[in-house]
């Protein structure tokens, strides 16, 4: 009967509660089966007057339906439990995954913000460094130009010094030889003519190459005497006694002029060498400073 089916339906409250989570399609099937069973149980009261055998025969299909409904209910309850377990797992996974994804998104956004700030800082730094590089390149070019100019000047100074040093050394050597020759004789009268010519030629070359250097050294009378000696050295060499007496004192003056010229050249050579050393030091200091910059 319908009351018996109702008691059967409410026997297990827990299973009934689980049915609430069944899918809508499964619930529709279950409702249809229940209505079918209720229709089979809803017979007129007069039928109760049949004897037990007829009722058993008539109720046998209903029993099958009830059994079928019970089996369906158990199956649906089992599926509901499985679905609920799956749902719980999915809900847990979704909740956990949501937290992880939310945190990952927050971390990524924070990192993006940090990287954006870093990019802006590096961009500004790059612009500043590019400006500094251009300034440094300009300074390097200027320093290189200054160094090249200083190198050219230094090379010119060195070439001039080498030429001047060579000339002074040659002149000093020649004057030393002339002084040595004169020192071996008391006067030009005792000197061979070839030696006299050599001394004259030495004085001529020295006066010609270093006239500016001797400008403030020799007096006018000394210059006049040197010029006279260079032009006619033979006049200072004569065997006549009157000539000896006339020119013998002048040989000492020539000797003195030669010695004075040699000392002047030696002093100028020492000064030139000192100046060259100072110029070389100054160039090396400038070069080191420009290369360091």
mmCIF file of C-alpha atoms in Angstrom:
data_model
loop_
_atom_site.group_PDB
_atom_site.id
_atom_site.type_symbol
_atom_site.label_atom_id
_atom_site.label_comp_id
_atom_site.label_asym_id
_atom_site.label_seq_id
_atom_site.Cartn_x
_atom_site.Cartn_y
_atom_site.Cartn_z
ATOM 1 C CA UNK A 1 0.000 0.000 0.000
ATOM 2 C CA UNK A 2 0.913 3.683 -0.184
ATOM 3 C CA UNK A 3 1.401 3.850 3.635
ATOM 4 C CA UNK A 4 3.812 0.877 3.517
ATOM 5 C CA UNK A 5 5.831 2.556 0.748
ATOM 6 C CA UNK A 6 5.857 5.771 2.740
ATOM 7 C CA UNK A 7 7.303 3.985 5.760
ATOM 8 C CA UNK A 8 9.863 2.395 3.513
ATOM 9 C CA UNK A 9 10.756 5.776 2.011
ATOM 10 C CA UNK A 10 11.361 7.407 5.425
ATOM 11 C CA UNK A 11 13.089 4.427 7.056
ATOM 12 C CA UNK A 12 16.570 5.800 6.391
ATOM 13 C CA UNK A 13 16.688 9.580 6.934
ATOM 14 C CA UNK A 14 20.352 9.724 6.056
ATOM 15 C CA UNK A 15 19.791 8.149 2.658
ATOM 16 C CA UNK A 16 16.891 10.502 2.109
ATOM 17 C CA UNK A 17 19.166 13.453 2.903
ATOM 18 C CA UNK A 18 21.756 12.199 0.418
ATOM 19 C CA UNK A 19 19.116 12.037 -2.272
ATOM 20 C CA UNK A 20 19.006 15.812 -2.150
ATOM 21 C CA UNK A 21 22.407 15.969 -3.783
ATOM 22 C CA UNK A 22 21.401 13.676 -6.675
ATOM 23 C CA UNK A 23 21.429 15.092 -10.167
ATOM 24 C CA UNK A 24 18.123 16.481 -11.423
ATOM 25 C CA UNK A 25 17.834 13.755 -14.098
ATOM 26 C CA UNK A 26 18.251 10.978 -11.511
ATOM 27 C CA UNK A 27 15.682 12.595 -9.254
ATOM 28 C CA UNK A 28 13.237 12.739 -12.159
ATOM 29 C CA UNK A 29 13.649 9.000 -12.805
ATOM 30 C CA UNK A 30 13.184 8.265 -9.128
ATOM 31 C CA UNK A 31 10.041 10.370 -8.914
ATOM 32 C CA UNK A 32 8.597 8.597 -11.953
ATOM 33 C CA UNK A 33 9.296 5.184 -10.427
ATOM 34 C CA UNK A 34 7.740 6.214 -7.121
ATOM 35 C CA UNK A 35 4.618 7.515 -8.816
ATOM 36 C CA UNK A 36 4.370 4.287 -10.784
ATOM 37 C CA UNK A 37 4.611 2.283 -7.557
ATOM 38 C CA UNK A 38 2.001 4.446 -5.872
ATOM 39 C CA UNK A 39 -0.328 3.941 -8.806
ATOM 40 C CA UNK A 40 0.051 0.220 -8.489
ATOM 41 C CA UNK A 41 -0.674 0.343 -4.764
ATOM 42 C CA UNK A 42 -3.706 2.650 -5.100
ATOM 43 C CA UNK A 43 -6.356 -0.143 -5.660
ATOM 44 C CA UNK A 44 -10.004 0.140 -4.532
ATOM 45 C CA UNK A 45 -10.882 -1.006 -1.033
ATOM 46 C CA UNK A 46 -13.146 -3.710 -2.415
ATOM 47 C CA UNK A 47 -10.128 -5.541 -3.692
ATOM 48 C CA UNK A 48 -9.126 -6.246 -0.095
ATOM 49 C CA UNK A 49 -11.960 -8.778 0.045
ATOM 50 C CA UNK A 50 -10.136 -11.097 -2.284
ATOM 51 C CA UNK A 51 -8.622 -14.082 -0.683
ATOM 52 C CA UNK A 52 -4.977 -14.244 0.264
ATOM 53 C CA UNK A 53 -3.971 -16.299 -2.724
ATOM 54 C CA UNK A 54 -5.424 -13.852 -5.230
ATOM 55 C CA UNK A 55 -3.858 -10.918 -3.357
ATOM 56 C CA UNK A 56 -0.485 -12.658 -3.354
ATOM 57 C CA UNK A 57 -0.807 -13.328 -7.055
ATOM 58 C CA UNK A 58 -1.820 -9.743 -7.772
ATOM 59 C CA UNK A 59 0.785 -8.269 -5.484
ATOM 60 C CA UNK A 60 3.691 -10.268 -6.871
ATOM 61 C CA UNK A 61 4.489 -7.701 -9.643
ATOM 62 C CA UNK A 62 4.318 -4.923 -7.051
ATOM 63 C CA UNK A 63 6.857 -6.723 -4.917
ATOM 64 C CA UNK A 64 9.154 -6.776 -7.908
ATOM 65 C CA UNK A 65 8.603 -3.074 -8.396
ATOM 66 C CA UNK A 66 9.329 -2.404 -4.723
ATOM 67 C CA UNK A 67 12.464 -4.495 -4.890
ATOM 68 C CA UNK A 68 13.486 -2.691 -8.031
ATOM 69 C CA UNK A 69 12.848 0.669 -6.356
ATOM 70 C CA UNK A 70 14.885 -0.365 -3.346
ATOM 71 C CA UNK A 71 17.758 -1.405 -5.551
ATOM 72 C CA UNK A 72 17.475 1.847 -7.458
ATOM 73 C CA UNK A 73 17.419 3.766 -4.198
ATOM 74 C CA UNK A 74 20.518 2.005 -2.945
ATOM 75 C CA UNK A 75 22.272 2.542 -6.237
ATOM 76 C CA UNK A 76 21.275 6.183 -6.298
ATOM 77 C CA UNK A 77 22.367 6.623 -2.697
ATOM 78 C CA UNK A 78 25.714 5.014 -3.486
ATOM 79 C CA UNK A 79 26.140 7.221 -6.529
ATOM 80 C CA UNK A 80 25.151 10.220 -4.438
ATOM 81 C CA UNK A 81 27.813 9.337 -1.874
ATOM 82 C CA UNK A 82 30.392 8.924 -4.625
ATOM 83 C CA UNK A 83 29.306 12.181 -6.220
ATOM 84 C CA UNK A 84 29.464 13.920 -2.853
ATOM 85 C CA UNK A 85 32.976 12.552 -2.254
ATOM 86 C CA UNK A 86 34.031 13.690 -5.698
ATOM 87 C CA UNK A 87 32.393 17.056 -5.067
ATOM 88 C CA UNK A 88 34.217 17.392 -1.749
ATOM 89 C CA UNK A 89 37.504 16.607 -3.455
ATOM 90 C CA UNK A 90 36.754 19.047 -6.251
ATOM 91 C CA UNK A 91 35.680 21.706 -3.775
ATOM 92 C CA UNK A 92 38.843 21.161 -1.740
ATOM 93 C CA UNK A 93 40.967 21.270 -4.873
ATOM 94 C CA UNK A 94 39.210 24.380 -6.119
ATOM 95 C CA UNK A 95 39.580 26.098 -2.752
ATOM 96 C CA UNK A 96 43.237 25.141 -2.450
ATOM 97 C CA UNK A 97 43.963 25.965 -6.072
ATOM 98 C CA UNK A 98 42.114 29.264 -5.698
ATOM 99 C CA UNK A 99 44.271 30.218 -2.733
ATOM 100 C CA UNK A 100 47.440 29.206 -4.563
ATOM 101 C CA UNK A 101 46.421 30.972 -7.748
ATOM 102 C CA UNK A 102 45.370 34.079 -5.818
ATOM 103 C CA UNK A 103 48.723 34.138 -4.043
ATOM 104 C CA UNK A 104 50.574 33.473 -7.293
ATOM 105 C CA UNK A 105 48.704 36.311 -8.990
ATOM 106 C CA UNK A 106 49.440 38.663 -6.087
ATOM 107 C CA UNK A 107 53.110 37.673 -6.148
ATOM 108 C CA UNK A 108 53.269 38.111 -9.913
ATOM 109 C CA UNK A 109 51.620 41.541 -9.713
ATOM 110 C CA UNK A 110 54.057 42.595 -6.980
ATOM 111 C CA UNK A 111 56.955 41.334 -9.076
ATOM 112 C CA UNK A 112 55.628 43.145 -12.142
ATOM 113 C CA UNK A 113 55.413 46.356 -10.126
ATOM 114 C CA UNK A 114 58.935 45.838 -8.801
ATOM 115 C CA UNK A 115 60.307 45.055 -12.270
ATOM 116 C CA UNK A 116 58.505 48.060 -13.728
ATOM 117 C CA UNK A 117 60.144 50.281 -11.126
ATOM 118 C CA UNK A 118 63.487 48.602 -11.810
ATOM 119 C CA UNK A 119 63.080 49.116 -15.552
ATOM 120 C CA UNK A 120 62.368 52.804 -14.995
ATOM 121 C CA UNK A 121 65.440 53.109 -12.752
ATOM 122 C CA UNK A 122 67.644 51.272 -15.242
ATOM 123 C CA UNK A 123 66.277 53.335 -18.121
ATOM 124 C CA UNK A 124 67.155 56.538 -16.263
ATOM 125 C CA UNK A 125 70.570 55.111 -15.392
ATOM 126 C CA UNK A 126 71.129 54.097 -19.017
ATOM 127 C CA UNK A 127 70.328 57.614 -20.201
ATOM 128 C CA UNK A 128 72.683 59.084 -17.599
ATOM 129 C CA UNK A 129 75.451 56.643 -18.499
ATOM 130 C CA UNK A 130 75.023 57.350 -22.206
ATOM 131 C CA UNK A 131 75.443 61.065 -21.478
ATOM 132 C CA UNK A 132 78.507 60.357 -19.363
ATOM 133 C CA UNK A 133 79.935 58.113 -22.078
ATOM 134 C CA UNK A 134 79.523 60.890 -24.642
ATOM 135 C CA UNK A 135 81.195 63.366 -22.295
ATOM 136 C CA UNK A 136 84.022 60.918 -21.619
ATOM 137 C CA UNK A 137 84.452 60.249 -25.322
ATOM 138 C CA UNK A 138 84.693 63.994 -25.896
ATOM 139 C CA UNK A 139 87.230 64.315 -23.083
ATOM 140 C CA UNK A 140 89.206 61.364 -24.434
ATOM 141 C CA UNK A 141 89.262 62.927 -27.888
ATOM 142 C CA UNK A 142 90.404 66.258 -26.436
ATOM 143 C CA UNK A 143 93.057 64.565 -24.316
ATOM 144 C CA UNK A 144 94.255 62.554 -27.280
ATOM 145 C CA UNK A 145 94.457 65.705 -29.382
ATOM 146 C CA UNK A 146 96.404 67.469 -26.625
ATOM 147 C CA UNK A 147 98.692 64.455 -26.278
ATOM 148 C CA UNK A 148 99.255 64.289 -30.033
ATOM 149 C CA UNK A 149 100.091 67.990 -30.064
ATOM 150 C CA UNK A 150 102.449 67.592 -27.118
ATOM 151 C CA UNK A 151 104.055 64.576 -28.804
ATOM 152 C CA UNK A 152 104.622 66.556 -32.001
ATOM 153 C CA UNK A 153 106.166 69.413 -30.015
ATOM 154 C CA UNK A 154 108.310 66.969 -28.072
ATOM 155 C CA UNK A 155 109.527 65.280 -31.231
ATOM 156 C CA UNK A 156 110.418 68.667 -32.687
ATOM 157 C CA UNK A 157 112.239 69.673 -29.483
ATOM 158 C CA UNK A 158 114.136 66.401 -29.442
ATOM 159 C CA UNK A 159 115.139 66.750 -33.082
ATOM 160 C CA UNK A 160 116.349 70.317 -32.496
ATOM 161 C CA UNK A 161 118.223 69.254 -29.376
ATOM 162 C CA UNK A 162 119.898 66.352 -31.154
ATOM 163 C CA UNK A 163 121.015 68.620 -33.997
ATOM 164 C CA UNK A 164 122.226 71.334 -31.595
ATOM 165 C CA UNK A 165 123.970 68.799 -29.380
ATOM 166 C CA UNK A 166 125.707 67.276 -32.370
ATOM 167 C CA UNK A 167 126.903 70.692 -33.593
ATOM 168 C CA UNK A 168 128.091 71.727 -30.118
ATOM 169 C CA UNK A 169 129.908 68.463 -29.559
ATOM 170 C CA UNK A 170 131.663 68.796 -32.892
ATOM 171 C CA UNK A 171 132.528 72.438 -32.216
ATOM 172 C CA UNK A 172 133.755 71.662 -28.694
ATOM 173 C CA UNK A 173 135.882 68.819 -30.001
ATOM 174 C CA UNK A 174 137.380 71.045 -32.703
ATOM 175 C CA UNK A 175 138.037 73.880 -30.239
ATOM 176 C CA UNK A 176 139.677 71.463 -27.816
ATOM 177 C CA UNK A 177 141.987 70.327 -30.582
ATOM 178 C CA UNK A 178 142.791 73.946 -31.503
ATOM 179 C CA UNK A 179 143.475 74.864 -27.877
ATOM 180 C CA UNK A 180 145.673 71.795 -27.535
ATOM 181 C CA UNK A 181 147.649 72.752 -30.652
ATOM 182 C CA UNK A 182 148.136 76.343 -29.462
ATOM 183 C CA UNK A 183 149.078 75.264 -25.968
ATOM 184 C CA UNK A 184 152.040 73.345 -27.384
ATOM 185 C CA UNK A 185 153.553 76.522 -28.892
ATOM 186 C CA UNK A 186 154.465 79.830 -27.354
ATOM 187 C CA UNK A 187 153.341 81.758 -30.415
ATOM 188 C CA UNK A 188 152.059 81.360 -33.952
ATOM 189 C CA UNK A 189 155.668 81.754 -35.171
ATOM 190 C CA UNK A 190 156.522 78.323 -33.767
ATOM 191 C CA UNK A 191 153.353 76.738 -35.224
ATOM 192 C CA UNK A 192 153.395 74.949 -38.590
ATOM 193 C CA UNK A 193 151.332 76.559 -41.309
ATOM 194 C CA UNK A 194 148.980 73.576 -41.581
ATOM 195 C CA UNK A 195 148.130 73.828 -37.895
ATOM 196 C CA UNK A 196 147.528 77.537 -38.272
ATOM 197 C CA UNK A 197 145.100 76.878 -41.132
ATOM 198 C CA UNK A 198 143.286 74.228 -39.076
ATOM 199 C CA UNK A 199 142.847 76.622 -36.135
ATOM 200 C CA UNK A 200 141.586 79.334 -38.469
ATOM 201 C CA UNK A 201 139.062 76.978 -40.065
ATOM 202 C CA UNK A 202 137.830 75.807 -36.632
ATOM 203 C CA UNK A 203 137.217 79.399 -35.516
ATOM 204 C CA UNK A 204 135.452 80.203 -38.772
ATOM 205 C CA UNK A 205 133.049 77.244 -38.460
ATOM 206 C CA UNK A 206 132.328 78.010 -34.808
ATOM 207 C CA UNK A 207 131.610 81.677 -35.532
ATOM 208 C CA UNK A 208 129.409 80.733 -38.494
ATOM 209 C CA UNK A 209 127.307 78.033 -36.732
ATOM 210 C CA UNK A 210 127.018 79.659 -33.328
ATOM 211 C CA UNK A 211 127.220 83.385 -34.002
ATOM 212 C CA UNK A 212 124.072 84.040 -31.960
ATOM 213 C CA UNK A 213 125.475 82.099 -29.015
ATOM 214 C CA UNK A 214 128.720 84.138 -29.128
ATOM 215 C CA UNK A 215 126.995 87.484 -29.629
ATOM 216 C CA UNK A 216 127.155 88.429 -25.943
ATOM 217 C CA UNK A 217 130.400 86.636 -25.211
ATOM 218 C CA UNK A 218 133.028 88.224 -27.454
ATOM 219 C CA UNK A 219 133.735 91.931 -27.347
ATOM 220 C CA UNK A 220 133.926 94.051 -30.465
ATOM 221 C CA UNK A 221 137.718 94.086 -30.442
ATOM 222 C CA UNK A 222 137.803 90.285 -29.984
ATOM 223 C CA UNK A 223 135.415 89.814 -32.882
ATOM 224 C CA UNK A 224 137.571 92.108 -35.010
ATOM 225 C CA UNK A 225 140.647 90.106 -34.100
ATOM 226 C CA UNK A 226 138.946 86.766 -34.881
ATOM 227 C CA UNK A 227 137.713 88.101 -38.222
ATOM 228 C CA UNK A 228 141.170 89.333 -39.109
ATOM 229 C CA UNK A 229 142.691 85.978 -38.128
ATOM 230 C CA UNK A 230 140.134 84.012 -40.149
ATOM 231 C CA UNK A 231 140.638 86.186 -43.229
ATOM 232 C CA UNK A 232 144.476 86.130 -43.205
ATOM 233 C CA UNK A 233 145.945 83.600 -40.828
ATOM 234 C CA UNK A 234 149.248 83.766 -42.755
ATOM 235 C CA UNK A 235 149.765 87.312 -41.517
ATOM 236 C CA UNK A 236 150.243 85.821 -38.054
ATOM 237 C CA UNK A 237 153.043 83.550 -39.290
ATOM 238 C CA UNK A 238 156.283 85.312 -40.363
ATOM 239 C CA UNK A 239 159.959 84.715 -39.754
ATOM 240 C CA UNK A 240 160.925 88.387 -39.664
ATOM 241 C CA UNK A 241 161.787 89.555 -36.152
ATOM 242 C CA UNK A 242 159.846 92.784 -36.519
ATOM 243 C CA UNK A 243 156.738 90.795 -37.407
ATOM 244 C CA UNK A 244 157.273 88.412 -34.520
ATOM 245 C CA UNK A 245 157.484 91.253 -32.135
ATOM 246 C CA UNK A 246 154.388 92.814 -33.642
ATOM 247 C CA UNK A 247 152.141 89.682 -33.673
ATOM 248 C CA UNK A 248 153.482 87.481 -30.934
ATOM 249 C CA UNK A 249 151.228 89.041 -28.244
ATOM 250 C CA UNK A 250 148.173 88.442 -30.416
ATOM 251 C CA UNK A 251 148.684 84.686 -30.357
ATOM 252 C CA UNK A 252 147.831 84.741 -26.681
ATOM 253 C CA UNK A 253 144.621 86.647 -27.439
ATOM 254 C CA UNK A 254 143.608 84.057 -30.045
ATOM 255 C CA UNK A 255 144.305 81.298 -27.528
ATOM 256 C CA UNK A 256 142.143 83.070 -24.955
ATOM 257 C CA UNK A 257 139.298 83.551 -27.440
ATOM 258 C CA UNK A 258 139.405 79.879 -28.399
ATOM 259 C CA UNK A 259 139.280 78.833 -24.737
ATOM 260 C CA UNK A 260 136.410 81.237 -24.083
ATOM 261 C CA UNK A 261 134.462 79.904 -27.061
ATOM 262 C CA UNK A 262 135.016 76.311 -25.904
ATOM 263 C CA UNK A 263 133.806 77.097 -22.383
ATOM 264 C CA UNK A 264 130.766 78.935 -23.768
ATOM 265 C CA UNK A 265 129.843 75.968 -25.953
ATOM 266 C CA UNK A 266 130.304 73.550 -23.053
ATOM 267 C CA UNK A 267 128.101 75.681 -20.798
ATOM 268 C CA UNK A 268 125.415 75.919 -23.476
ATOM 269 C CA UNK A 269 125.610 72.181 -24.080
ATOM 270 C CA UNK A 270 125.118 71.452 -20.375
ATOM 271 C CA UNK A 271 122.182 73.907 -20.278
ATOM 272 C CA UNK A 272 120.641 72.315 -23.385
ATOM 273 C CA UNK A 273 121.007 68.825 -21.945
ATOM 274 C CA UNK A 274 119.401 69.943 -18.703
ATOM 275 C CA UNK A 275 116.545 71.597 -20.571
ATOM 276 C CA UNK A 276 116.084 68.462 -22.686
ATOM 277 C CA UNK A 277 115.826 66.305 -19.561
ATOM 278 C CA UNK A 278 113.228 68.695 -18.102
ATOM 279 C CA UNK A 279 111.254 68.715 -21.352
ATOM 280 C CA UNK A 280 111.306 64.918 -21.452
ATOM 281 C CA UNK A 281 110.100 64.723 -17.839
ATOM 282 C CA UNK A 282 107.339 67.252 -18.482
ATOM 283 C CA UNK A 283 106.202 65.317 -21.548
ATOM 284 C CA UNK A 284 106.142 62.024 -19.671
ATOM 285 C CA UNK A 285 104.118 63.616 -16.847
ATOM 286 C CA UNK A 286 101.662 65.106 -19.342
ATOM 287 C CA UNK A 287 101.351 61.797 -21.179
ATOM 288 C CA UNK A 288 100.700 59.884 -17.933
ATOM 289 C CA UNK A 289 98.081 62.439 -16.861
ATOM 290 C CA UNK A 290 96.257 62.360 -20.199
ATOM 291 C CA UNK A 291 96.299 58.569 -20.335
ATOM 292 C CA UNK A 292 94.959 58.408 -16.771
ATOM 293 C CA UNK A 293 92.108 60.752 -17.699
#
